[in-house]
Short mmCIF file of C-alpha atoms in Angstrom, two decimals:
data_model
loop_
_atom_site.label_atom_id
_atom_site.label_comp_id
_atom_site.label_asym_id
_atom_site.label_seq_id
_atom_site.Cartn_x
_atom_site.Cartn_y
_atom_site.Cartn_z
CA UNK A 19 -22.12 -17.41 23.36
CA UNK A 20 -22.96 -17.89 27.02
CA UNK A 21 -23.99 -21.52 26.57
CA UNK A 22 -20.59 -22.46 25.16
CA UNK A 23 -18.92 -20.77 28.10
CA UNK A 24 -20.62 -23.17 30.49
CA UNK A 25 -18.82 -26.16 28.91
CA UNK A 26 -15.49 -24.48 28.16
CA UNK A 27 -13.57 -26.61 30.68
CA UNK A 28 -15.08 -29.98 29.78
CA UNK A 29 -12.64 -32.31 28.06
CA UNK A 30 -9.64 -30.01 27.90
CA UNK A 31 -6.57 -31.95 26.76
CA UNK A 32 -3.45 -30.87 28.64
CA UNK A 33 -1.17 -32.98 26.44
CA UNK A 34 -2.47 -32.13 22.97
CA UNK A 35 -4.08 -28.79 23.67
CA UNK A 36 -7.67 -28.16 22.69
CA UNK A 37 -10.30 -30.74 23.59
CA UNK A 38 -10.51 -34.53 23.48
CA UNK A 39 -14.10 -35.72 23.81
CA UNK A 40 -14.46 -39.18 22.27
CA UNK A 41 -17.91 -40.72 22.40
CA UNK A 42 -18.88 -41.99 25.86
CA UNK A 43 -15.69 -40.73 27.44
CA UNK A 44 -16.16 -38.98 30.77
CA UNK A 45 -16.00 -35.64 28.94
CA UNK A 46 -18.56 -36.50 26.25
CA UNK A 47 -20.90 -38.04 28.80
CA UNK A 48 -20.66 -34.85 30.86
CA UNK A 49 -21.61 -32.86 27.78
CA UNK A 50 -24.58 -35.16 27.13
CA UNK A 51 -25.72 -34.57 30.70
CA UNK A 52 -25.26 -30.82 30.18
CA UNK A 53 -27.44 -30.97 27.09
CA UNK A 54 -30.20 -32.91 28.84
CA UNK A 55 -30.21 -30.46 31.74
CA UNK A 56 -30.18 -27.41 29.44
CA UNK A 57 -33.01 -28.84 27.34
CA UNK A 58 -35.15 -29.74 30.34
CA UNK A 59 -34.54 -26.28 31.79
CA UNK A 60 -36.21 -24.94 28.64
CA UNK A 61 -39.18 -27.26 29.07
CA UNK A 62 -38.11 -29.58 26.25
CA UNK A 63 -38.98 -33.28 26.36
CA UNK A 64 -35.77 -35.33 26.17
CA UNK A 65 -35.49 -38.91 24.93
CA UNK A 66 -32.70 -41.23 23.81
CA UNK A 67 -33.39 -43.44 20.81
CA UNK A 68 -32.16 -46.96 20.17
CA UNK A 69 -28.99 -45.65 18.46
CA UNK A 70 -27.95 -43.48 21.39
CA UNK A 71 -29.08 -40.23 19.72
CA UNK A 72 -30.53 -37.65 22.10
CA UNK A 73 -33.70 -35.80 21.05
CA UNK A 74 -35.10 -32.74 22.82
CA UNK A 75 -38.64 -31.85 21.70
CA UNK A 76 -40.45 -28.55 21.87
CA UNK A 77 -43.92 -29.93 22.44
CA UNK A 78 -44.86 -33.54 21.81
CA UNK A 79 -42.91 -35.63 19.29
CA UNK A 80 -44.88 -36.19 16.14
CA UNK A 81 -44.90 -36.39 12.37
CA UNK A 82 -43.90 -33.57 10.02
CA UNK A 83 -41.16 -32.52 12.45
CA UNK A 84 -38.37 -30.03 11.86
CA UNK A 85 -35.08 -31.08 13.46
CA UNK A 86 -31.81 -29.27 14.08
CA UNK A 87 -28.69 -30.19 16.06
CA UNK A 88 -25.16 -31.54 15.68
CA UNK A 89 -22.68 -33.49 17.84
CA UNK A 90 -20.71 -33.11 21.08
CA UNK A 91 -17.77 -35.48 20.51
CA UNK A 92 -14.44 -34.24 19.15
CA UNK A 93 -11.30 -35.37 17.41
CA UNK A 94 -8.24 -35.74 19.66
CA UNK A 95 -7.05 -32.27 20.57
CA UNK A 96 -9.83 -30.60 18.59
CA UNK A 97 -11.26 -27.12 18.79
CA UNK A 98 -13.99 -25.83 21.08
CA UNK A 99 -16.69 -25.28 18.46
CA UNK A 100 -16.72 -28.22 16.03
CA UNK A 101 -19.97 -29.89 17.01
CA UNK A 102 -20.93 -28.12 20.25
CA UNK A 103 -21.61 -24.85 18.40
CA UNK A 104 -24.46 -26.49 16.50
CA UNK A 105 -25.98 -27.90 19.68
CA UNK A 106 -25.59 -24.68 21.70
CA UNK A 107 -26.91 -22.60 18.78
CA UNK A 108 -29.99 -24.81 18.56
CA UNK A 109 -30.76 -24.19 22.20
CA UNK A 110 -30.04 -20.47 21.75
CA UNK A 111 -32.36 -20.37 18.72
CA UNK A 112 -35.15 -21.82 20.85
CA UNK A 113 -34.49 -19.09 23.42
CA UNK A 114 -34.66 -16.44 20.68
CA UNK A 115 -37.93 -17.83 19.34
CA UNK A 116 -39.36 -17.85 22.86
CA UNK A 117 -38.30 -14.26 23.45
CA UNK A 118 -40.02 -13.29 20.20
CA UNK A 119 -43.20 -15.04 21.24
CA UNK A 120 -42.82 -17.57 18.41
CA UNK A 121 -44.14 -21.09 19.04
CA UNK A 122 -43.75 -23.79 16.38
CA UNK A 123 -46.91 -24.97 14.66
CA UNK A 124 -45.29 -28.36 13.92
CA UNK A 125 -42.97 -30.47 16.09
CA UNK A 126 -39.45 -29.10 16.59
CA UNK A 127 -36.54 -31.10 17.99
CA UNK A 128 -32.84 -30.71 18.73
CA UNK A 129 -30.80 -33.86 18.07
CA UNK A 130 -27.35 -34.78 19.40
CA UNK A 131 -25.62 -37.46 17.33
CA UNK A 132 -22.95 -39.70 18.92
CA UNK A 133 -19.57 -40.58 17.36
CA UNK A 134 -19.79 -38.00 14.55
CA UNK A 135 -16.01 -37.66 14.38
CA UNK A 136 -15.32 -41.39 14.44
CA UNK A 137 -12.42 -40.68 16.78
CA UNK A 138 -13.12 -43.68 19.01
CA UNK A 139 -14.50 -46.39 16.72
CA UNK A 140 -13.17 -45.27 13.34
CA UNK A 141 -16.44 -44.64 11.49
CA UNK A 142 -17.50 -41.02 11.12
CA UNK A 143 -21.15 -40.01 11.60
CA UNK A 144 -21.88 -43.37 13.17
CA UNK A 145 -25.07 -42.32 14.95
CA UNK A 146 -26.65 -40.85 11.84
CA UNK A 147 -25.41 -43.78 9.74
CA UNK A 148 -27.18 -46.21 12.05
CA UNK A 149 -30.35 -44.13 12.02
CA UNK A 150 -30.35 -43.94 8.22
CA UNK A 151 -29.39 -47.59 7.66
CA UNK A 152 -26.06 -46.59 6.10
CA UNK A 153 -24.10 -49.09 8.21
CA UNK A 154 -25.14 -52.55 9.32
CA UNK A 155 -25.80 -52.97 13.05
CA UNK A 156 -23.67 -56.13 13.05
CA UNK A 157 -20.68 -54.20 11.72
CA UNK A 158 -21.25 -51.36 14.18
CA UNK A 159 -21.47 -53.66 17.17
CA UNK A 160 -18.07 -55.22 16.43
CA UNK A 161 -16.18 -51.93 15.94
CA UNK A 162 -13.44 -51.61 18.56
CA UNK A 163 -11.50 -48.70 20.00
CA UNK A 164 -7.73 -48.52 20.49
CA UNK A 165 -8.04 -50.36 23.83
CA UNK A 166 -10.02 -53.22 22.31
CA UNK A 167 -13.38 -52.19 23.74
CA UNK A 168 -16.17 -53.02 21.31
CA UNK A 169 -18.90 -50.54 20.52
CA UNK A 170 -21.43 -53.06 21.80
CA UNK A 171 -19.75 -53.18 25.21
CA UNK A 172 -19.28 -49.41 25.44
CA UNK A 173 -22.85 -48.64 24.43
CA UNK A 174 -24.25 -51.25 26.81
CA UNK A 175 -22.21 -49.79 29.68
CA UNK A 176 -23.67 -46.38 28.88
CA UNK A 177 -27.31 -47.40 28.77
CA UNK A 178 -27.86 -48.14 25.07
CA UNK A 179 -28.79 -51.74 24.24
CA UNK A 180 -26.57 -52.71 21.27
CA UNK A 181 -29.05 -55.37 20.18
CA UNK A 182 -31.49 -52.61 19.18
CA UNK A 183 -29.07 -50.59 17.03
CA UNK A 184 -30.01 -49.94 13.42
CA UNK A 185 -32.18 -48.20 10.89
CA UNK A 186 -35.22 -46.41 12.31
CA UNK A 187 -37.67 -45.92 9.41
CA UNK A 188 -40.48 -44.65 11.63
CA UNK A 189 -38.38 -41.88 13.11
CA UNK A 190 -37.02 -40.88 9.71
CA UNK A 191 -40.52 -40.77 8.25
CA UNK A 192 -41.58 -38.34 10.97
CA UNK A 193 -38.86 -35.82 10.05
CA UNK A 194 -39.93 -33.22 7.52
CA UNK A 195 -36.56 -31.39 7.34
CA UNK A 196 -33.20 -31.35 9.12
CA UNK A 197 -30.98 -28.25 9.39
CA UNK A 198 -27.51 -28.46 10.95
CA UNK A 199 -25.53 -25.41 12.00
CA UNK A 200 -21.74 -25.81 12.13
CA UNK A 201 -18.66 -23.68 12.36
CA UNK A 202 -17.01 -23.41 8.95
CA UNK A 203 -13.92 -25.59 8.70
CA UNK A 204 -12.06 -23.43 6.22
CA UNK A 205 -11.61 -19.84 5.05
CA UNK A 206 -14.43 -19.50 2.54
CA UNK A 207 -16.54 -17.16 4.65
CA UNK A 208 -13.54 -15.09 5.69
CA UNK A 209 -12.70 -14.44 2.05
CA UNK A 210 -16.35 -13.61 1.30
CA UNK A 211 -16.80 -11.53 4.48
CA UNK A 212 -19.91 -13.56 5.29
CA UNK A 213 -20.78 -14.31 8.95
CA UNK A 214 -23.33 -16.95 7.89
CA UNK A 215 -23.53 -19.13 4.77
CA UNK A 216 -25.73 -21.92 3.43
CA UNK A 217 -24.24 -25.34 2.69
CA UNK A 218 -24.54 -26.53 -0.89
CA UNK A 219 -22.66 -29.83 -0.90
CA UNK A 220 -20.27 -32.11 0.97
CA UNK A 221 -17.23 -33.48 -0.82
CA UNK A 222 -17.14 -37.24 -1.15
CA UNK A 223 -14.70 -38.74 1.31
CA UNK A 224 -13.56 -41.97 2.85
CA UNK A 225 -11.16 -43.61 5.26
CA UNK A 226 -8.89 -46.52 4.46
CA UNK A 227 -6.38 -48.49 6.54
CA UNK A 228 -3.16 -49.24 4.65
CA UNK A 229 -1.08 -51.87 6.45
CA UNK A 230 2.57 -52.58 5.72
CA UNK A 231 3.88 -55.97 6.86
CA UNK A 232 7.59 -56.62 7.35
CA UNK A 233 9.95 -58.42 9.69
CA UNK A 234 10.20 -57.24 13.28
CA UNK A 235 13.76 -57.31 14.58
CA UNK A 236 16.38 -55.77 16.84
CA UNK A 237 17.37 -52.18 16.02
CA UNK A 238 20.97 -52.68 17.09
CA UNK A 239 21.83 -56.08 15.65
CA UNK A 240 20.06 -56.02 12.30
CA UNK A 241 22.22 -54.64 9.50
CA UNK A 242 20.58 -52.03 7.27
CA UNK A 243 20.93 -54.30 4.25
CA UNK A 244 19.15 -57.14 6.06
CA UNK A 245 15.99 -55.25 6.99
CA UNK A 246 12.40 -55.60 5.81
CA UNK A 247 11.23 -52.44 7.55
CA UNK A 248 7.55 -51.53 7.11
CA UNK A 249 8.14 -48.10 8.65
CA UNK A 250 10.31 -47.09 5.72
CA UNK A 251 7.61 -48.23 3.29
CA UNK A 252 4.92 -46.40 5.28
CA UNK A 253 6.93 -43.17 5.33
CA UNK A 254 7.39 -43.30 1.58
CA UNK A 255 3.67 -43.96 1.07
CA UNK A 256 2.72 -40.90 3.16
CA UNK A 257 4.81 -38.68 0.90
CA UNK A 258 3.44 -40.43 -2.18
CA UNK A 259 -0.16 -39.75 -1.14
CA UNK A 260 0.60 -36.04 -0.95
CA UNK A 261 2.03 -36.09 -4.47
CA UNK A 262 -0.88 -38.06 -5.91
CA UNK A 263 -3.54 -35.86 -4.29
CA UNK A 264 -1.76 -32.67 -5.38
CA UNK A 265 -1.93 -33.87 -8.98
CA UNK A 266 -5.76 -33.88 -8.84
CA UNK A 267 -7.13 -30.31 -8.53
CA UNK A 268 -9.49 -29.97 -5.59
CA UNK A 269 -8.44 -33.26 -3.99
CA UNK A 270 -7.44 -33.73 -0.37
CA UNK A 271 -5.24 -36.59 0.78
CA UNK A 272 -4.20 -36.91 4.42
CA UNK A 273 -2.49 -39.29 6.80
CA UNK A 274 -3.27 -38.18 10.33
CA UNK A 275 -2.64 -41.45 12.13
CA UNK A 276 0.18 -43.98 11.88
CA UNK A 277 0.66 -46.86 14.33
CA UNK A 278 3.74 -49.12 14.38
CA UNK A 279 3.56 -52.58 15.92
CA UNK A 280 4.95 -53.28 18.47
CA UNK A 281 5.98 -49.62 18.76
CA UNK A 282 9.29 -49.86 20.66
CA UNK A 283 12.03 -47.27 20.17
CA UNK A 284 14.72 -49.92 19.72
CA UNK A 285 12.54 -52.28 17.68
CA UNK A 286 12.14 -52.58 13.92
CA UNK A 287 8.39 -52.74 13.46
CA UNK A 288 6.74 -55.89 12.19
CA UNK A 289 3.70 -53.96 10.92
CA UNK A 290 2.75 -50.35 10.41
CA UNK A 291 -0.87 -49.27 9.99
CA UNK A 292 -1.49 -46.01 8.15
CA UNK A 293 -4.95 -44.43 7.97
CA UNK A 294 -5.81 -42.51 4.81
CA UNK A 295 -8.41 -39.76 4.46
CA UNK A 296 -9.13 -38.94 0.80
CA UNK A 297 -11.71 -36.42 -0.49
CA UNK A 298 -12.88 -34.96 -3.80
CA UNK A 299 -16.14 -33.61 -5.20
CA UNK A 300 -16.06 -36.33 -7.87
CA UNK A 301 -16.31 -39.79 -6.34
CA UNK A 302 -14.50 -41.29 -9.33
CA UNK A 303 -11.47 -39.12 -8.55
CA UNK A 304 -11.49 -40.19 -4.91
CA UNK A 305 -11.50 -43.83 -6.03
CA UNK A 306 -8.73 -43.18 -8.55
CA UNK A 307 -6.49 -41.58 -5.94
CA UNK A 308 -6.92 -44.51 -3.56
CA UNK A 309 -6.29 -47.04 -6.32
CA UNK A 310 -3.18 -45.18 -7.48
CA UNK A 311 -1.82 -45.04 -3.96
CA UNK A 312 -2.56 -48.73 -3.38
CA UNK A 313 -0.60 -49.63 -6.51
CA UNK A 314 2.27 -47.36 -5.47
CA UNK A 315 2.26 -48.70 -1.91
CA UNK A 316 2.41 -52.29 -3.17
CA UNK A 317 5.49 -51.45 -5.23
CA UNK A 318 7.07 -49.44 -2.40
CA UNK A 319 6.54 -52.30 0.03
CA UNK A 320 8.03 -54.87 -2.35
CA UNK A 321 11.15 -52.75 -2.75
CA UNK A 322 11.61 -52.88 1.03
CA UNK A 323 10.95 -56.62 1.25
CA UNK A 324 7.49 -55.99 2.70
CA UNK A 325 3.87 -56.39 1.65
CA UNK A 326 0.94 -53.94 1.74
CA UNK A 327 -2.80 -54.46 2.20
CA UNK A 328 -5.64 -51.95 1.96
CA UNK A 329 -8.99 -52.04 3.78
CA UNK A 330 -11.85 -49.57 3.40
CA UNK A 331 -13.25 -48.40 6.74
CA UNK A 332 -15.86 -45.90 5.60
CA UNK A 333 -16.93 -44.21 2.38
CA UNK A 334 -19.38 -41.37 1.80
CA UNK A 335 -20.19 -40.17 -1.72
CA UNK A 336 -20.46 -36.49 -2.59
CA UNK A 337 -23.71 -35.07 -1.22
CA UNK A 338 -25.82 -32.30 -2.73
CA UNK A 339 -28.08 -30.82 -0.08
CA UNK A 340 -31.78 -30.48 -0.88
CA UNK A 341 -32.05 -27.61 -3.37
CA UNK A 342 -35.58 -26.66 -2.35
CA UNK A 343 -34.67 -26.46 1.33
CA UNK A 344 -31.53 -24.45 0.56
CA UNK A 345 -33.66 -22.03 -1.46
CA UNK A 346 -36.00 -21.66 1.52
CA UNK A 347 -33.06 -20.82 3.77
CA UNK A 348 -31.84 -18.20 1.33
CA UNK A 349 -35.33 -16.72 1.04
CA UNK A 350 -35.39 -16.30 4.81
CA UNK A 351 -31.81 -15.10 5.29
CA UNK A 352 -31.32 -13.01 2.18
CA UNK A 353 -28.36 -12.85 -0.17
CA UNK A 354 -25.85 -15.03 1.66
CA UNK A 355 -23.37 -17.33 -0.09
CA UNK A 356 -23.87 -21.02 -0.81
CA UNK A 357 -20.71 -23.01 -0.16
CA UNK A 358 -19.42 -26.54 -0.50
CA UNK A 359 -17.59 -28.14 2.41
CA UNK A 360 -14.78 -30.65 2.50
CA UNK A 361 -15.84 -31.84 5.95
CA UNK A 362 -18.33 -34.61 6.61
CA UNK A 363 -21.44 -33.97 8.68
CA UNK A 364 -24.48 -35.84 9.97
CA UNK A 365 -26.61 -33.69 7.64
CA UNK A 366 -24.70 -35.21 4.73
CA UNK A 367 -25.50 -38.75 5.85
CA UNK A 368 -29.17 -38.00 6.47
CA UNK A 369 -29.48 -36.30 3.07
CA UNK A 370 -29.96 -39.72 1.47
CA UNK A 371 -33.19 -40.22 3.44
CA UNK A 372 -34.68 -36.80 4.29
CA UNK A 373 -34.35 -33.18 3.07
CA UNK A 374 -31.35 -31.64 4.83
CA UNK A 375 -29.53 -28.31 4.82
CA UNK A 376 -26.64 -26.66 6.63
CA UNK A 377 -25.75 -23.24 7.94
CA UNK A 378 -22.09 -22.34 8.42
CA UNK A 379 -20.77 -19.73 10.83
CA UNK A 380 -17.54 -17.88 10.00
CA UNK A 381 -14.24 -19.12 11.38
CA UNK A 382 -11.72 -16.22 11.33
CA UNK A 383 -8.62 -18.43 11.12
CA UNK A 384 -10.09 -21.16 8.95
CA UNK A 385 -8.42 -23.67 11.31
CA UNK A 386 -10.43 -26.64 12.54
CA UNK A 387 -9.73 -30.02 14.15
CA UNK A 388 -7.06 -28.14 16.12
CA UNK A 389 -6.86 -25.96 19.25
CA UNK A 390 -6.54 -22.82 17.10
CA UNK A 391 -10.16 -23.05 15.92
CA UNK A 392 -11.72 -19.63 16.57
CA UNK A 393 -15.20 -18.15 16.75
CA UNK A 394 -16.09 -14.52 17.38
CA UNK A 395 -19.02 -13.78 19.66
CA UNK A 396 -20.81 -11.59 17.12
CA UNK A 397 -20.66 -14.36 14.52
CA UNK A 398 -21.94 -16.94 17.01
CA UNK A 399 -24.88 -14.66 17.80
CA UNK A 400 -25.52 -14.09 14.09
CA UNK A 401 -25.58 -17.85 13.51
CA UNK A 402 -28.03 -18.48 16.35
CA UNK A 403 -30.30 -15.68 15.12
CA UNK A 404 -30.18 -17.04 11.57
CA UNK A 405 -31.05 -20.51 12.82
CA UNK A 406 -33.95 -19.07 14.83
CA UNK A 407 -35.25 -17.31 11.71
CA UNK A 408 -35.00 -20.54 9.71
CA UNK A 409 -36.66 -22.71 12.36
CA UNK A 410 -39.49 -20.21 12.84
CA UNK A 411 -40.10 -20.22 9.09
CA UNK A 412 -39.94 -24.00 8.69
CA UNK A 413 -42.18 -24.73 11.67
CA UNK A 414 -44.73 -22.00 10.86
CA UNK A 415 -44.06 -20.22 14.14
#
């Protein structure tokens, strides 16, 4: 897709490979500027709401609106398409509709949600959560990144007043339907030989911080028998999570981040923080896995002369997308598969407040959140065309 090519060099990560585009980094801000310019070039009216979400309107904003869009931020070292594909495809769909001579009979907007990945402040889908009232503004304002910068300070420095963050009932009430296009983050469409699919549900998922507390000490002078080493406990807990999750069919349990304090090579850590990501289609199973790991971690820590504490950072229940809207998409696009996803999305958060749906575009490798994420041009074009068909139908174009 030509639009994606114009941002292919923004946020490249020479150390990790792939792209690192945390919210309000130089790279993500450049992408936001790119979006504003691309939208205005198409004659769209661009605004930023009180939660830092960008909206580009075809015609005047108004009630009964149809909205599409996604996000521009990434995980550290992520792929090129997770997020930006949905934004670029929305703009491409507007181009396709224009070329067809189709003009929407009701308001149509493209939205760009900040901090979808949660890679800077630790809460995924933060922009949509704020919009939907799924997180308190007070909690959001005090979130801090790895350098200690609070969300309030970062947003203020980037032109969003943190005092105005929070639920926006009027804006939500004006949205008739929301459809998000996203690259598939798995191999379902490859196995089904389906370039485009409709989303049926999002697995319930959450993030927890498991902290092991021990005794910091000197690596050379402290005998092995005299240690209370939280790193040993943390390592055992990581392996234990894998075993527990594997015992529950369909579950996912991951540790993708582990931070020792103080983090010196010749220092026994005094604390090790481990971040858990646990997912399952049944929320009760997700809760059971976390509880089982907490119990195991407590025992593991005690055996090492340490203690363990667990703190929930975010939790999203399993989401079933609006059945009526999904049926409309299938009626427009024909006999394409309906699939569940194990990845969280803004559409999943907004589903609690407005009718939402998703379109997935095939990923030949199934790899995502990594540099090896792949998209073929023909599939990208098929996704944009499908989104154009859906938006034309929903807006009465």
